[in-house]
Amino acid sequence: MDGHNGGYRPRTAGERNNTPGNGDNNVRDWQRNTWFGPAPVNTNPFEEPEDAPELKESRSENVNERRGDFWNAPGQTGQDTSPLQSQQTGTGVHVRIPEKKTERRPRRFRTAVILLLFLIVTFLILRYGVYSVKEIRVIGNNAIPAEEIIRTSGIRQGDSIIMLDENTVRSRIQSDYRLRFTYMARELPGTVILSIREREPCCWISYCGILYVMDKNRMILYESEDPNSKPSELVEIKGLEVRSNTVVGQFVTLGNEAQQSIFKDLFQEMKVLKCTDRIADADISNTSSILLTTRDGFTVSMGDRTNIHAKLRSMLAVQDKLKEMGYTSGTINVSNLEEPLYYP
């Protein structure tokens, strides 16, 4: 054994031709035929079909593409993790360009969100800052305080003036039997006007020992069991055939349709002519002969229910003339409009 090379002797050219060399008797064939010269240049170390076919049989077909469990295992230092990943197939090399990352939220989606937020903020500013109820005015009321009517309407300061529903306000106001809704107006940015009419008492009746005060539509506004509480400023109705609904807040039902028509026309025309306060009582028990009594002592015979407006105007003219002449009592017959009569 040579002490300089430690027993190693490079193979000679003769040994490549299957000639046994020193110490090579027990080596395998592929080891004997191993290249002993200089390292080949530009060769693939995995391509050994002639010298080592048994290695090719056991070699993975995907070794050059770096595919499989080995190359995909975590922690492999030989795996290419660069953005530019090359794939070698056959004799060519394909370079895969990394895909451009898409935005998580597309531009259209961001624009839609911004627009939605803008609309929400604008609505809130208009709803609570600009177009909110700051003042409520009531017109048409007389006996009922405005604060009570506003409370009945359900409108409060700070409500959206645009979102107010007139039908809802109408139903709330008319739930109070004393009120009649006319209209609701908005004066932007923050004023609401409620126009109402109060049900005005114009007459009273005595029925079953109870005094009922009604308006011109026969709605009972209040009742009293005190016989001394007769309202002297209102007209007493005599001879009315009451059928039902003698309840506060309800319309009295009459059993005589002719009386119902006379009642409506009589009090409507007296209100137009503003002479309700000059009539003490009205007897409509006989629908063919309506009788009125004035507060200054005259009895007025009106005949039937025709031309009530003209008959009332004639009564007022004759009454004023008689008072000028010094008469304070007697009977005025206006059933004949062309020839009204007076009986002392």
CSV table of C-alpha atoms in Angstrom, one decimal:
chain,number,residue,atom,x,y,z
A,1,MET,CA,0.0,0.0,0.0
A,2,ASP,CA,1.4,3.3,-1.0
A,3,GLY,CA,1.7,5.5,2.0
A,4,HIS,CA,1.4,8.7,0.0
A,5,ASN,CA,-2.0,8.1,-1.4
A,6,GLY,CA,-3.4,6.0,1.4
A,7,GLY,CA,-4.0,2.8,-0.7
A,8,TYR,CA,-5.9,4.6,-3.4
A,9,ARG,CA,-5.0,4.1,-7.0
A,10,PRO,CA,-6.9,5.7,-9.8
A,11,ARG,CA,-8.2,3.4,-12.4
A,12,THR,CA,-6.3,3.1,-15.7
A,13,ALA,CA,-7.7,3.0,-19.1
A,14,GLY,CA,-7.3,-0.7,-19.3
A,15,GLU,CA,-9.6,-1.2,-16.4
A,16,ARG,CA,-12.4,0.5,-18.3
A,17,ASN,CA,-12.4,-2.4,-20.7
A,18,ASN,CA,-13.6,-4.8,-18.0
A,19,THR,CA,-10.0,-5.6,-17.0
A,20,PRO,CA,-9.8,-6.1,-13.3
A,21,GLY,CA,-7.7,-3.6,-11.5
A,22,ASN,CA,-6.1,-3.5,-8.1
A,23,GLY,CA,-8.7,-3.9,-5.4
A,24,ASP,CA,-11.7,-4.0,-7.9
A,25,ASN,CA,-12.5,-7.6,-7.9
A,26,ASN,CA,-15.7,-7.2,-5.9
A,27,VAL,CA,-17.1,-4.0,-7.4
A,28,ARG,CA,-20.3,-3.9,-9.5
A,29,ASP,CA,-20.3,-3.4,-13.2
A,30,TRP,CA,-21.6,0.1,-13.1
A,31,GLN,CA,-18.8,1.0,-10.6
A,32,ARG,CA,-16.2,-0.4,-12.9
A,33,ASN,CA,-17.4,1.6,-15.9
A,34,THR,CA,-17.6,4.9,-14.0
A,35,TRP,CA,-16.0,7.7,-15.7
A,36,PHE,CA,-12.6,8.4,-14.4
A,37,GLY,CA,-11.5,11.2,-16.5
A,38,PRO,CA,-12.3,14.9,-16.2
A,39,ALA,CA,-15.9,15.8,-15.3
A,40,PRO,CA,-18.1,16.2,-18.3
A,41,VAL,CA,-19.3,19.7,-19.1
A,42,ASN,CA,-22.9,20.7,-19.8
A,43,THR,CA,-24.3,17.3,-19.0
A,44,ASN,CA,-27.3,16.3,-16.9
A,45,PRO,CA,-26.1,14.2,-13.9
A,46,PHE,CA,-29.3,12.3,-13.9
A,47,GLU,CA,-29.0,11.0,-17.5
A,48,GLU,CA,-27.1,7.7,-17.3
A,49,PRO,CA,-29.0,5.3,-19.5
A,50,GLU,CA,-26.0,3.5,-20.8
A,51,ASP,CA,-23.9,3.1,-17.7
A,52,ALA,CA,-26.6,2.7,-14.9
A,53,PRO,CA,-30.0,1.5,-16.3
A,54,GLU,CA,-31.0,0.2,-12.9
A,55,LEU,CA,-30.8,3.8,-11.5
A,56,LYS,CA,-33.1,5.0,-14.3
A,57,GLU,CA,-35.7,2.4,-13.4
A,58,SER,CA,-35.9,3.5,-9.8
A,59,ARG,CA,-35.6,7.2,-10.5
A,60,SER,CA,-38.7,9.4,-10.3
A,61,GLU,CA,-40.1,10.6,-13.6
A,62,ASN,CA,-40.8,14.0,-12.1
A,63,VAL,CA,-37.3,14.7,-10.7
A,64,ASN,CA,-36.5,17.3,-13.3
A,65,GLU,CA,-39.8,19.1,-12.8
A,66,ARG,CA,-39.4,19.0,-9.0
A,67,ARG,CA,-42.8,17.6,-8.4
A,68,GLY,CA,-43.9,15.1,-5.9
A,69,ASP,CA,-43.9,14.6,-2.1
A,70,PHE,CA,-40.2,15.2,-1.7
A,71,TRP,CA,-40.1,18.6,-3.4
A,72,ASN,CA,-43.4,19.7,-1.7
A,73,ALA,CA,-42.4,18.7,1.7
A,74,PRO,CA,-41.9,21.7,4.1
A,75,GLY,CA,-38.4,22.8,4.9
A,76,GLN,CA,-36.7,21.7,1.6
A,77,THR,CA,-33.9,24.1,1.0
A,78,GLY,CA,-33.7,23.0,-2.6
A,79,GLN,CA,-37.2,24.1,-3.5
A,80,ASP,CA,-37.4,27.2,-5.6
A,81,THR,CA,-39.5,29.8,-3.8
A,82,SER,CA,-38.6,32.8,-6.0
A,83,PRO,CA,-41.5,34.7,-7.8
A,84,LEU,CA,-40.2,33.5,-11.1
A,85,GLN,CA,-40.7,29.7,-11.1
A,86,SER,CA,-39.3,27.7,-14.0
A,87,GLN,CA,-40.8,24.4,-15.2
A,88,GLN,CA,-38.6,22.2,-17.4
A,89,THR,CA,-40.5,19.8,-19.6
A,90,GLY,CA,-38.6,17.7,-22.2
A,91,THR,CA,-36.0,19.9,-23.8
A,92,GLY,CA,-37.6,23.3,-23.2
A,93,VAL,CA,-37.8,25.5,-20.1
A,94,HIS,CA,-41.1,27.4,-19.5
A,95,VAL,CA,-41.0,30.5,-17.2
A,96,ARG,CA,-44.2,31.2,-15.3
A,97,ILE,CA,-44.8,34.8,-14.7
A,98,PRO,CA,-46.4,35.5,-11.3
A,99,GLU,CA,-50.0,36.6,-11.5
A,100,LYS,CA,-50.9,40.1,-10.5
A,101,LYS,CA,-52.6,40.2,-7.2
A,102,THR,CA,-56.2,41.3,-7.5
A,103,GLU,CA,-57.6,43.9,-5.1
A,104,ARG,CA,-59.7,42.4,-2.3
A,105,ARG,CA,-62.3,45.1,-2.7
A,106,PRO,CA,-62.9,46.2,-6.2
A,107,ARG,CA,-63.2,49.9,-7.0
A,108,ARG,CA,-66.9,49.6,-7.8
A,109,PHE,CA,-67.6,48.2,-4.4
A,110,ARG,CA,-65.7,50.9,-2.7
A,111,THR,CA,-67.5,53.6,-4.7
A,112,ALA,CA,-70.9,52.1,-3.9
A,113,VAL,CA,-70.0,52.0,-0.1
A,114,ILE,CA,-68.8,55.6,-0.2
A,115,LEU,CA,-72.0,56.7,-2.0
A,116,LEU,CA,-74.2,54.8,0.4
A,117,LEU,CA,-72.4,56.4,3.4
A,118,PHE,CA,-72.8,59.9,1.8
A,119,LEU,CA,-76.6,59.3,1.3
A,120,ILE,CA,-77.0,58.1,4.9
A,121,VAL,CA,-75.2,61.1,6.3
A,122,THR,CA,-77.1,63.5,4.1
A,123,PHE,CA,-80.4,61.9,5.2
A,124,LEU,CA,-79.6,62.2,8.9
A,125,ILE,CA,-78.6,65.8,8.5
A,126,LEU,CA,-81.8,66.7,6.7
A,127,ARG,CA,-83.9,64.5,9.0
A,128,TYR,CA,-82.6,65.7,12.4
A,129,GLY,CA,-80.9,69.0,11.6
A,130,VAL,CA,-82.8,70.8,8.8
A,131,TYR,CA,-86.3,69.3,8.1
A,132,SER,CA,-87.4,68.6,11.7
A,133,VAL,CA,-90.4,70.0,13.4
A,134,LYS,CA,-89.5,73.1,15.4
A,135,GLU,CA,-92.8,74.9,15.6
A,136,ILE,CA,-96.5,73.8,15.6
A,137,ARG,CA,-99.3,76.3,15.1
A,138,VAL,CA,-103.0,75.7,15.6
A,139,ILE,CA,-105.7,77.7,13.8
A,140,GLY,CA,-109.5,77.5,14.1
A,141,ASN,CA,-109.7,76.6,17.8
A,142,ASN,CA,-111.7,78.6,20.3
A,143,ALA,CA,-112.5,76.9,23.5
A,144,ILE,CA,-110.0,74.1,23.4
A,145,PRO,CA,-106.3,75.2,24.1
A,146,ALA,CA,-103.8,74.7,21.3
A,147,GLU,CA,-101.5,72.7,23.6
A,148,GLU,CA,-104.3,70.1,24.0
A,149,ILE,CA,-104.9,69.9,20.3
A,150,ILE,CA,-101.1,69.5,19.6
A,151,ARG,CA,-100.9,66.7,22.2
A,152,THR,CA,-103.9,65.0,20.5
A,153,SER,CA,-102.3,65.2,17.1
A,154,GLY,CA,-99.3,63.3,18.2
A,155,ILE,CA,-96.8,65.6,16.5
A,156,ARG,CA,-93.7,66.5,18.6
A,157,GLN,CA,-90.8,68.8,18.1
A,158,GLY,CA,-87.9,67.0,16.5
A,159,ASP,CA,-90.1,64.8,14.3
A,160,SER,CA,-89.4,64.7,10.6
A,161,ILE,CA,-91.6,67.2,9.0
A,162,ILE,CA,-91.3,65.4,5.6
A,163,MET,CA,-92.4,62.0,7.1
A,164,LEU,CA,-95.5,63.3,8.8
A,165,ASP,CA,-98.6,61.4,7.6
A,166,GLU,CA,-101.7,63.7,7.2
A,167,ASN,CA,-104.1,60.8,7.4
A,168,THR,CA,-102.6,59.6,10.7
A,169,VAL,CA,-102.8,63.2,12.1
A,170,ARG,CA,-106.4,63.5,10.9
A,171,SER,CA,-107.5,60.3,12.6
A,172,ARG,CA,-105.8,61.3,15.9
A,173,ILE,CA,-107.4,64.7,16.0
A,174,GLN,CA,-110.9,63.4,15.1
A,175,SER,CA,-110.6,60.8,17.8
A,176,ASP,CA,-111.5,63.7,20.0
A,177,TYR,CA,-115.2,64.1,19.4
A,178,ARG,CA,-115.0,67.9,20.0
A,179,LEU,CA,-112.7,68.5,17.1
A,180,ARG,CA,-113.0,68.3,13.3
A,181,PHE,CA,-109.8,68.2,11.2
A,182,THR,CA,-109.6,70.6,8.2
A,183,TYR,CA,-106.0,70.3,6.9
A,184,MET,CA,-102.3,70.2,7.8
A,185,ALA,CA,-99.8,72.4,6.1
A,186,ARG,CA,-96.0,72.4,6.2
A,187,GLU,CA,-93.8,75.5,6.0
A,188,LEU,CA,-90.3,74.2,5.4
A,189,PRO,CA,-87.9,73.8,7.0
A,190,GLY,CA,-89.6,73.3,10.4
A,191,THR,CA,-93.2,74.7,10.9
A,192,VAL,CA,-96.4,72.7,10.9
A,193,ILE,CA,-99.8,74.3,10.8
A,194,LEU,CA,-102.9,72.4,12.0
A,195,SER,CA,-106.3,73.8,10.9
A,196,ILE,CA,-109.2,72.5,12.9
A,197,ARG,CA,-112.8,73.3,13.7
A,198,GLU,CA,-114.3,72.9,17.1
A,199,ARG,CA,-117.8,71.4,17.3
A,200,GLU,CA,-119.9,74.3,18.5
A,201,PRO,CA,-122.9,73.6,20.7
A,202,CYS,CA,-126.0,75.2,19.2
A,203,CYS,CA,-129.0,73.5,20.9
A,204,TRP,CA,-130.1,71.3,23.7
A,205,ILE,CA,-132.8,68.8,24.4
A,206,SER,CA,-134.3,67.3,27.5
A,207,TYR,CA,-134.7,63.5,27.1
A,208,CYS,CA,-135.6,61.1,29.9
A,209,GLY,CA,-134.8,63.7,32.5
A,210,ILE,CA,-131.3,64.3,31.2
A,211,LEU,CA,-130.2,67.5,29.4
A,212,TYR,CA,-128.1,66.8,26.2
A,213,VAL,CA,-126.2,69.6,24.4
A,214,MET,CA,-125.7,69.0,20.7
A,215,ASP,CA,-124.0,70.6,17.7
A,216,LYS,CA,-125.7,71.3,14.3
A,217,ASN,CA,-125.0,67.7,13.3
A,218,ARG,CA,-126.8,66.2,16.3
A,219,MET,CA,-123.6,65.1,18.0
A,220,ILE,CA,-123.9,65.1,21.8
A,221,LEU,CA,-121.1,67.2,23.3
A,222,TYR,CA,-122.0,66.9,26.9
A,223,GLU,CA,-124.9,66.0,29.2
A,224,SER,CA,-126.1,67.0,32.6
A,225,GLU,CA,-128.7,65.8,35.1
A,226,ASP,CA,-129.0,69.2,36.7
A,227,PRO,CA,-132.3,70.8,35.6
A,228,ASN,CA,-130.9,74.2,36.5
A,229,SER,CA,-128.0,73.9,34.1
A,230,LYS,CA,-130.0,74.8,31.0
A,231,PRO,CA,-127.7,76.9,28.7
A,232,SER,CA,-129.6,80.1,28.1
A,233,GLU,CA,-127.5,81.1,25.1
A,234,LEU,CA,-128.5,77.9,23.1
A,235,VAL,CA,-131.7,77.0,21.3
A,236,GLU,CA,-133.9,74.5,22.9
A,237,ILE,CA,-135.3,71.8,20.6
A,238,LYS,CA,-138.9,70.6,21.3
A,239,GLY,CA,-140.8,67.7,19.9
A,240,LEU,CA,-137.7,65.8,18.7
A,241,GLU,CA,-138.3,62.1,18.2
A,242,VAL,CA,-135.1,60.6,19.7
A,243,ARG,CA,-134.5,56.9,18.8
A,244,SER,CA,-131.0,56.0,20.1
A,245,ASN,CA,-127.4,57.0,20.6
A,246,THR,CA,-127.9,59.4,23.5
A,247,VAL,CA,-124.2,59.1,24.4
A,248,VAL,CA,-121.6,61.8,24.6
A,249,GLY,CA,-119.5,61.7,21.4
A,250,GLN,CA,-122.2,60.0,19.4
A,251,PHE,CA,-124.8,61.3,16.8
A,252,VAL,CA,-128.4,61.2,18.0
A,253,THR,CA,-130.5,58.9,15.8
A,254,LEU,CA,-134.0,60.3,15.1
A,255,GLY,CA,-137.0,58.2,14.3
A,256,ASN,CA,-138.5,60.8,11.9
A,257,GLU,CA,-136.6,61.4,8.7
A,258,ALA,CA,-138.5,64.7,8.1
A,259,GLN,CA,-137.4,66.0,11.5
A,260,GLN,CA,-133.8,64.9,10.6
A,261,SER,CA,-133.9,67.1,7.4
A,262,ILE,CA,-135.5,70.0,9.2
A,263,PHE,CA,-132.9,69.9,12.0
A,264,LYS,CA,-130.0,69.9,9.6
A,265,ASP,CA,-131.3,72.7,7.4
A,266,LEU,CA,-132.6,74.9,10.2
A,267,PHE,CA,-129.4,75.1,12.2
A,268,GLN,CA,-127.2,75.3,9.1
A,269,GLU,CA,-129.1,78.3,7.8
A,270,MET,CA,-129.2,80.0,11.3
A,271,LYS,CA,-125.5,79.7,11.4
A,272,VAL,CA,-125.1,81.2,8.0
A,273,LEU,CA,-127.4,84.1,8.9
A,274,LYS,CA,-125.8,84.4,12.3
A,275,CYS,CA,-129.1,84.5,14.1
A,276,THR,CA,-128.8,81.5,16.4
A,277,ASP,CA,-128.4,83.8,19.4
A,278,ARG,CA,-131.8,85.5,18.5
A,279,ILE,CA,-133.8,82.2,18.8
A,280,ALA,CA,-134.9,80.8,22.1
A,281,ASP,CA,-136.5,77.6,21.0
A,282,ALA,CA,-137.7,75.6,18.0
A,283,ASP,CA,-140.6,73.3,18.0
A,284,ILE,CA,-140.5,70.8,15.1
A,285,SER,CA,-143.0,68.3,16.5
A,286,ASN,CA,-145.3,69.1,13.5
A,287,THR,CA,-143.1,69.0,10.4
A,288,SER,CA,-145.8,70.9,8.5
A,289,SER,CA,-145.8,73.8,10.9
A,290,ILE,CA,-142.4,74.8,12.3
A,291,LEU,CA,-142.6,77.2,15.2
A,292,LEU,CA,-139.8,79.4,16.5
A,293,THR,CA,-139.7,81.7,19.5
A,294,THR,CA,-137.3,84.7,19.6
A,295,ARG,CA,-135.6,85.9,22.7
A,296,ASP,CA,-137.4,89.2,22.5
A,297,GLY,CA,-140.9,87.6,22.7
A,298,PHE,CA,-142.0,87.0,19.0
A,299,THR,CA,-143.5,83.7,17.8
A,300,VAL,CA,-142.6,82.8,14.2
A,301,SER,CA,-144.7,80.4,12.1
A,302,MET,CA,-142.6,79.1,9.3
A,303,GLY,CA,-144.9,76.5,7.8
A,304,ASP,CA,-143.2,73.4,6.3
A,305,ARG,CA,-139.4,72.8,5.6
A,306,THR,CA,-139.3,74.4,2.2
A,307,ASN,CA,-137.3,77.6,1.6
A,308,ILE,CA,-136.0,77.8,5.2
A,309,HIS,CA,-133.2,80.2,4.3
A,310,ALA,CA,-135.7,82.7,2.7
A,311,LYS,CA,-138.2,82.4,5.6
A,312,LEU,CA,-135.5,83.1,8.1
A,313,ARG,CA,-134.4,86.2,6.2
A,314,SER,CA,-138.0,87.4,6.1
A,315,MET,CA,-138.4,86.8,9.8
A,316,LEU,CA,-135.4,88.9,10.6
A,317,ALA,CA,-136.5,91.8,8.4
A,318,VAL,CA,-140.0,91.8,9.8
A,319,GLN,CA,-138.7,91.5,13.4
A,320,ASP,CA,-136.4,94.5,13.0
A,321,LYS,CA,-139.2,96.6,11.5
A,322,LEU,CA,-141.6,95.7,14.3
A,323,LYS,CA,-139.0,96.6,16.9
A,324,GLU,CA,-138.5,100.0,15.2
A,325,MET,CA,-142.3,100.5,15.5
A,326,GLY,CA,-142.2,99.6,19.2
A,327,TYR,CA,-143.7,96.1,19.1
A,328,THR,CA,-142.1,93.6,21.5
A,329,SER,CA,-144.4,90.6,21.1
A,330,GLY,CA,-146.8,88.9,18.8
A,331,THR,CA,-146.8,86.3,16.0
A,332,ILE,CA,-144.9,86.6,12.7
A,333,ASN,CA,-146.1,84.4,9.9
A,334,VAL,CA,-143.5,83.9,7.1
A,335,SER,CA,-145.0,80.8,5.5
A,336,ASN,CA,-146.0,83.0,2.6
A,337,LEU,CA,-142.8,84.7,1.6
A,338,GLU,CA,-144.5,87.3,-0.6
A,339,GLU,CA,-146.9,88.4,2.1
A,340,PRO,CA,-145.5,88.0,5.6
A,341,LEU,CA,-148.1,88.6,8.3
A,342,TYR,CA,-148.0,90.0,11.8
A,343,TYR,CA,-150.5,89.3,14.6
A,344,PRO,CA,-150.1,91.3,17.8
